[in-house]
mmCIF file of C-alpha atoms in Angstrom:
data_model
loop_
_atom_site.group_PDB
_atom_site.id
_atom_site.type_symbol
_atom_site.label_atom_id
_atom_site.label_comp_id
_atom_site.label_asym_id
_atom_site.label_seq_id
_atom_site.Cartn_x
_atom_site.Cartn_y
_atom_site.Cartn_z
ATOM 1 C CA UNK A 2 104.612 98.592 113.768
ATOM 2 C CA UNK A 3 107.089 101.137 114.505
ATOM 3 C CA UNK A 4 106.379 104.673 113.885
ATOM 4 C CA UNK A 5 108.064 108.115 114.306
ATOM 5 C CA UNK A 6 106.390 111.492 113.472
ATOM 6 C CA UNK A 7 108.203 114.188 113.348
ATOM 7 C CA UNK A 8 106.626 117.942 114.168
ATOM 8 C CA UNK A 9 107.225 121.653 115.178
ATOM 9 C CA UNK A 10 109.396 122.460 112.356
ATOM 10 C CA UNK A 11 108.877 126.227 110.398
ATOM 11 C CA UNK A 12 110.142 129.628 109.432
ATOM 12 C CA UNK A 13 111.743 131.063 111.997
ATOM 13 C CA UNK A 14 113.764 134.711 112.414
ATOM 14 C CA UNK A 15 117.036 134.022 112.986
ATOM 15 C CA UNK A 16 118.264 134.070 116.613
ATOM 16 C CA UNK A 17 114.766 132.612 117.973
ATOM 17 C CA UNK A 18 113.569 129.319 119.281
ATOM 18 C CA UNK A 19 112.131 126.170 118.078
ATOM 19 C CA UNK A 20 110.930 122.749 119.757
ATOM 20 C CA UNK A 21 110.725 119.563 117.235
ATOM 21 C CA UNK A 22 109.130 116.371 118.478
ATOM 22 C CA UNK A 23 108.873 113.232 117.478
ATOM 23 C CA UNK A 24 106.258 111.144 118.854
ATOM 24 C CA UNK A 25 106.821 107.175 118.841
ATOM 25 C CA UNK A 26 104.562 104.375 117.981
ATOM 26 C CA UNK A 27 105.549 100.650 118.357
ATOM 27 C CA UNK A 28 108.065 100.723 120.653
ATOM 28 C CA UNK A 29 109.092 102.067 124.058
ATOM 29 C CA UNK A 30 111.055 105.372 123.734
ATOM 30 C CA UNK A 31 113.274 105.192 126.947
ATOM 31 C CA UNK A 32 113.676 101.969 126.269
ATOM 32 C CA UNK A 33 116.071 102.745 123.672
ATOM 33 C CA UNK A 34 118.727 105.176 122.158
ATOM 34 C CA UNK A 35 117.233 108.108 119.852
ATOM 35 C CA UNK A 36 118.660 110.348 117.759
ATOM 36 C CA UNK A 37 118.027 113.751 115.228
ATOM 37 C CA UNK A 38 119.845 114.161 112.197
ATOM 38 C CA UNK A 39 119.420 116.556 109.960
ATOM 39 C CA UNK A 40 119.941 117.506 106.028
ATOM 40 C CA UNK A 41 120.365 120.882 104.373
ATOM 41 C CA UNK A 42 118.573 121.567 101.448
ATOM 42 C CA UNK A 43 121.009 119.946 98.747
ATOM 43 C CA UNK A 44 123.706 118.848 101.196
ATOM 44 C CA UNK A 45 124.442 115.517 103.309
ATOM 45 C CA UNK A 46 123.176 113.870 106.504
ATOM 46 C CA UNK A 47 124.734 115.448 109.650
ATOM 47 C CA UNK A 48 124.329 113.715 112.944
ATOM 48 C CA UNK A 49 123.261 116.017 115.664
ATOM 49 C CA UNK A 50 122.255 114.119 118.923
ATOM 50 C CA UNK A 51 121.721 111.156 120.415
ATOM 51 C CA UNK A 52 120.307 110.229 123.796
ATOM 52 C CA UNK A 53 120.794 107.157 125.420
ATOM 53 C CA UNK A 54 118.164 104.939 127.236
ATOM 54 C CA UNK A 55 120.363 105.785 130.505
ATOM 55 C CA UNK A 56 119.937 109.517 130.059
ATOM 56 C CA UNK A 57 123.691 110.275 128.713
ATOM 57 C CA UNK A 58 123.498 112.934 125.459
ATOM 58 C CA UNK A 59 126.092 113.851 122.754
ATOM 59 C CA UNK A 60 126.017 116.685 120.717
ATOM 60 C CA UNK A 61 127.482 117.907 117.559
ATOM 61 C CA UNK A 62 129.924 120.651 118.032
ATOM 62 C CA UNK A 63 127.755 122.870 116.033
ATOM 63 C CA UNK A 64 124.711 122.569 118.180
ATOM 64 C CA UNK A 65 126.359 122.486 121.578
ATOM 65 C CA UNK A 66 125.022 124.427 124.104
ATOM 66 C CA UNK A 67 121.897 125.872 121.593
ATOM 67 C CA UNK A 68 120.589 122.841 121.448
ATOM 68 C CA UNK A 69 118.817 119.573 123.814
ATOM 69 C CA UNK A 70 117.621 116.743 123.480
ATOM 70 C CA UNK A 71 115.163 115.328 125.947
ATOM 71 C CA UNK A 72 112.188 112.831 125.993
ATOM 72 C CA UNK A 73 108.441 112.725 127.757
ATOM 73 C CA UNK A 74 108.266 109.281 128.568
ATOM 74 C CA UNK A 75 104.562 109.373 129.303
ATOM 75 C CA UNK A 76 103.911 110.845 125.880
ATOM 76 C CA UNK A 77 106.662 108.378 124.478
ATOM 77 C CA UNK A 78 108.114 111.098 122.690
ATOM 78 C CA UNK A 79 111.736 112.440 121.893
ATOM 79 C CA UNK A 80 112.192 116.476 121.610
ATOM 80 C CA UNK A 81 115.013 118.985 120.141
ATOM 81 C CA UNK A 82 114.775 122.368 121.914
ATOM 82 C CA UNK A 83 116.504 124.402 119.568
ATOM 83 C CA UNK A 84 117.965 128.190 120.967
ATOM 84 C CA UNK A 85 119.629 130.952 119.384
ATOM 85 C CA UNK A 86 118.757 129.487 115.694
ATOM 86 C CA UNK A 87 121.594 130.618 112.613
ATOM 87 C CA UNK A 88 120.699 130.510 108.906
ATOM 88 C CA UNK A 89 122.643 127.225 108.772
ATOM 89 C CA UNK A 90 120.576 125.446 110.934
ATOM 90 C CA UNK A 91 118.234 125.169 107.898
ATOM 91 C CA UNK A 92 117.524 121.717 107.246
ATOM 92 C CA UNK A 93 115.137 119.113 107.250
ATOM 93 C CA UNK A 94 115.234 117.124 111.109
ATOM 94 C CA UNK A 95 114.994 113.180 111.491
ATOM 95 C CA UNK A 96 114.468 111.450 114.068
ATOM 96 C CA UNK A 97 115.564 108.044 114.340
ATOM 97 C CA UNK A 98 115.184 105.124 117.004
ATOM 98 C CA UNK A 99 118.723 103.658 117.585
ATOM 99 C CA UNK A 100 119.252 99.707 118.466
ATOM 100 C CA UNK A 101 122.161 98.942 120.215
ATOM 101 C CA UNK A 102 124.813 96.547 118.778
ATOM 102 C CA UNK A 103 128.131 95.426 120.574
ATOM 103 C CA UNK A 104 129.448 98.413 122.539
ATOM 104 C CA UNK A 105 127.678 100.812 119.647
ATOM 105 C CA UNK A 106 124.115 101.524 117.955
ATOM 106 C CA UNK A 107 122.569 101.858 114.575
ATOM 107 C CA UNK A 108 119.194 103.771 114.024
ATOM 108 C CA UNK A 109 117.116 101.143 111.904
ATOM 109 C CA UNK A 110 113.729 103.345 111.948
ATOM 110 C CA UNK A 111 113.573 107.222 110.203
ATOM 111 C CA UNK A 112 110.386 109.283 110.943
ATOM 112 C CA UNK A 113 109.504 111.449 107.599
ATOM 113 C CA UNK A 114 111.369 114.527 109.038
ATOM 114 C CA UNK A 115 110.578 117.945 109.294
ATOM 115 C CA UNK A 116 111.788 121.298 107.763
ATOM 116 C CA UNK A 117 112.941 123.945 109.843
ATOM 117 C CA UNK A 118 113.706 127.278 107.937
ATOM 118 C CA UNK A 119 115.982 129.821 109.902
ATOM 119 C CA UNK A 120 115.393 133.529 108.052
ATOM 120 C CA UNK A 121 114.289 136.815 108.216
ATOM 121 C CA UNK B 207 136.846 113.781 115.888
ATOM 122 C CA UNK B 208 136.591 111.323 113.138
ATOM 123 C CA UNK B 209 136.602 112.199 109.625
ATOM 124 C CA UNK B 210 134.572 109.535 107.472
ATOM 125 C CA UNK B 211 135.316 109.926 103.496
ATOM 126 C CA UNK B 212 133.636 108.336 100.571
ATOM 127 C CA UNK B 213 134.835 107.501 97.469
ATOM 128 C CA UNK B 214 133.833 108.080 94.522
ATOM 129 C CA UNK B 215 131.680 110.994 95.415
ATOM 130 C CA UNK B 216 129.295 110.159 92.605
ATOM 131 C CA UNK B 217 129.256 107.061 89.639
ATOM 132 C CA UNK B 218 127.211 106.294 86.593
ATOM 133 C CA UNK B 219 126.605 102.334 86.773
ATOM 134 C CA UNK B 220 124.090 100.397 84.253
ATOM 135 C CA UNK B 221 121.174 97.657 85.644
ATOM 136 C CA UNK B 222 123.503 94.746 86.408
ATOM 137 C CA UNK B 223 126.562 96.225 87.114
ATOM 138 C CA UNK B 224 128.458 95.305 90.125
ATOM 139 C CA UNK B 225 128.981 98.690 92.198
ATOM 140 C CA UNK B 226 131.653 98.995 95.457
ATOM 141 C CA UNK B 227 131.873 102.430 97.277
ATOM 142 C CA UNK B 228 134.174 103.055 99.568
ATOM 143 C CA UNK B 229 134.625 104.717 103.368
ATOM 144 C CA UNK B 230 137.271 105.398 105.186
ATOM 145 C CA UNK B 231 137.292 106.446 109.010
ATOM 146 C CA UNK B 232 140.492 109.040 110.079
ATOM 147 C CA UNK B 233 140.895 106.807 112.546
ATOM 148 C CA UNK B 234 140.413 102.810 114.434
ATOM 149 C CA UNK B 235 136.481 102.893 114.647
ATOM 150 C CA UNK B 236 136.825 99.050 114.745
ATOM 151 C CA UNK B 237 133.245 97.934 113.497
ATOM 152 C CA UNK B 238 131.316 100.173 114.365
ATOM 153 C CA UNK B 239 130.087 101.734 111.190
ATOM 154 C CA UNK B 240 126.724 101.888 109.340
ATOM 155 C CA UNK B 241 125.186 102.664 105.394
ATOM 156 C CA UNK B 242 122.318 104.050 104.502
ATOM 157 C CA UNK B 243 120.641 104.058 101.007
ATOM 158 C CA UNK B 244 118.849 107.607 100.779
ATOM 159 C CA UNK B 245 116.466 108.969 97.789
ATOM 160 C CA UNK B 246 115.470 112.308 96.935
ATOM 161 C CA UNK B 247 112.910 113.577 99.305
ATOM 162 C CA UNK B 248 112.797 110.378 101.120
ATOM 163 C CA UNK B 249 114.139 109.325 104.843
ATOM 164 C CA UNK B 250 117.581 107.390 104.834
ATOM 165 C CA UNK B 251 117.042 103.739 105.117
ATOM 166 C CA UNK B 252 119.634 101.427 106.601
ATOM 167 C CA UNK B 253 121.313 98.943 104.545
ATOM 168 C CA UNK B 254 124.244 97.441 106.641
ATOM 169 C CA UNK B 255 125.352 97.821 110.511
ATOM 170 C CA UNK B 256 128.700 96.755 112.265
ATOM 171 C CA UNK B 257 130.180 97.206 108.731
ATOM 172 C CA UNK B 258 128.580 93.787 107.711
ATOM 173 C CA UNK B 259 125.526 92.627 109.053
ATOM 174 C CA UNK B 260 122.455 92.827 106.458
ATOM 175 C CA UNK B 261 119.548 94.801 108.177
ATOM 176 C CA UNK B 262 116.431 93.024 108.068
ATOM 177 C CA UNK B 263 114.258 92.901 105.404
ATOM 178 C CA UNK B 264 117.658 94.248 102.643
ATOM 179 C CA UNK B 265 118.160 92.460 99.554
ATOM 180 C CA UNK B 266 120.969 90.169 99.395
ATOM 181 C CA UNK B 267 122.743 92.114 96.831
ATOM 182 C CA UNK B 268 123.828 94.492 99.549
ATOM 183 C CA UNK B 269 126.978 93.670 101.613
ATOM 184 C CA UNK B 270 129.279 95.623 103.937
ATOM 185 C CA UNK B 271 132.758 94.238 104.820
ATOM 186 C CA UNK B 272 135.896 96.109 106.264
ATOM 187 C CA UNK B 273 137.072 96.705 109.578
ATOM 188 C CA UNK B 274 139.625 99.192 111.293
ATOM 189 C CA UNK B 275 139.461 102.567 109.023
ATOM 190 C CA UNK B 276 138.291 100.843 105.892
ATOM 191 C CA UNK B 277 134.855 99.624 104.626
ATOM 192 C CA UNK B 278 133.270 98.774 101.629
ATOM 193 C CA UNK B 279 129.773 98.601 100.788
ATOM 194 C CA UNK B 280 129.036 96.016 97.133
ATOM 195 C CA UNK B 281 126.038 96.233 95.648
ATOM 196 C CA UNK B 282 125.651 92.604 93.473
ATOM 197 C CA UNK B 283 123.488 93.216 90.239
ATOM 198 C CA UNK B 284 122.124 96.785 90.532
ATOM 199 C CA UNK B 285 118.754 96.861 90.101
ATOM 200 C CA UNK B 286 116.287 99.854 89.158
ATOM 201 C CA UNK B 287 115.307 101.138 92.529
ATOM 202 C CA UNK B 288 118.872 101.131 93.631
ATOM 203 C CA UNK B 289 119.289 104.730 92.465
ATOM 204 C CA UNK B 290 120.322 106.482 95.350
ATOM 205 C CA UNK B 291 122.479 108.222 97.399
ATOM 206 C CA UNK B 292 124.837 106.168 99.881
ATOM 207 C CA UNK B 293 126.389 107.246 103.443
ATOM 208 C CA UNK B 294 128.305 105.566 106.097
ATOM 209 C CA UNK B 295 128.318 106.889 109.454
ATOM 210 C CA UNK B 296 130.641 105.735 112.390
ATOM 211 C CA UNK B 297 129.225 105.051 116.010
ATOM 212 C CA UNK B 298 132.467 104.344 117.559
ATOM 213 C CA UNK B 299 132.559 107.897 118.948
ATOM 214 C CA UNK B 300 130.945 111.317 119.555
ATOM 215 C CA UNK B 301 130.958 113.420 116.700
ATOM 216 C CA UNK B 302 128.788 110.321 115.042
ATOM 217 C CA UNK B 303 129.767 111.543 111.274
ATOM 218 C CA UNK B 304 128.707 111.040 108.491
ATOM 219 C CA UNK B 305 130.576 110.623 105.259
ATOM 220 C CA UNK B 306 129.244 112.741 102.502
ATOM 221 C CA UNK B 307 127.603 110.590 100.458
ATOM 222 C CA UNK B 308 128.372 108.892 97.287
ATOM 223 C CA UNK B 309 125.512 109.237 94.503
ATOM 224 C CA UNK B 310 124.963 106.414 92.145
ATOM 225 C CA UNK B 311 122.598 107.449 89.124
ATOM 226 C CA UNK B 312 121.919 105.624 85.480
ATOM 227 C CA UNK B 313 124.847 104.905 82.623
#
């Protein structure tokens, strides 16, 4: 069965640091593409990252260069470093395995996501 | 980047009603675009990928069709636990948006 658990999420001051994981269960991490999106209290899904099984990442505009996305394939999990955190990068984080399909991907499995509060 | 809108942003349906929502990419994303069925405090859950193809395990009642900038998800028969708040999202190209969601509550 595949699982994803998010962790690492909390208050922090604005301006500091924060690593989420998400640890896998059922299937093979680099085996496949993962993503985080993420939801602000009240507002829509934004898409933050994604990194392919080959190693290639994309970032949303508003996270580039604060953020990365890496994995621990012996631990079979995926991880957001998050840097120099703003008050609008309040949200609740999901991970998501991705499957590809044609020349593109779809994430078909959500862990249960985890809040991270930027404030001082 | 691409824009992805939704229309309407929100609609009052009753149980049975047929129910279409509607995305639009600002530009050629081809196929490549996905919905998700999302309820309060709950992970999104995906309905339809490549703008048609019924994830596993979905109710037949769900269907996705479009292609180029325009795509339609139909909901057949709403039913109870189809309260919820729908996205798309295109994976033709980096930003992979989002469209803002269209909320579908009770008549």
């Amino acid at each position: 069965e595949v699982q994803l658990v998010e962790t690492g999420g909390g208050l922090i001051q604005p301006g500091g640091s924060l690593r989420l994981s998400c640890a896998a269960s059922g299937f093979t991490v680099s085996s496949n593409y993962m993503s985080w999106v993420r939801q602000a209290p009240g507002k829509g899904l934004e898409w933050v990252s994604v990194l392919y099984s080959d190693g290639i990442t994309y970032y949303a505009d508003s996270v580039k260069g604060r953020f990365t996305i890496s994995r621990d394939n012996s631990k079979n999990t995926l991880y957001l470093q998050m840097n120099s955190l703003r008050a609008e990068d309040t949200a609740v984080y999901y991970c998501a395995r991705d499957r590809r399909f044609s020349s593109s991907w779809y994430s078909d499995y959500w862990g249960q996501g985890t809040l991270v509060t930027v404030s001082s | 980047d691409i824009q992805m809108t939704q229309s309407p942003s929100s609609l009052s349906a009753s149980v049975g009603d047929r129910v279409t929502i509607t995305c639009r990419a600002s530009q050629i994303i081809i196929n490549y675009l996905n919905w998700f069925q999302q309820k309060p405090g709950k992970a999104p859950k995906l309905l339809i990928y490549g703008a048609s193809s019924l994830q596993s395990g979905v109710p037949s009642r769900f269907s996705g069709s479009g292609s180029g900038t325009d795509f339609t998800l139909t909901i057949t028969s709403l039913q109870p636990e189809d309260f919820a708040t729908y996205y798309c999202q295109q994976t033709y190209s980096s930003p992979f948006t989002f469209g803002p969601g269209t909320k579908v509550d009770i008549k």
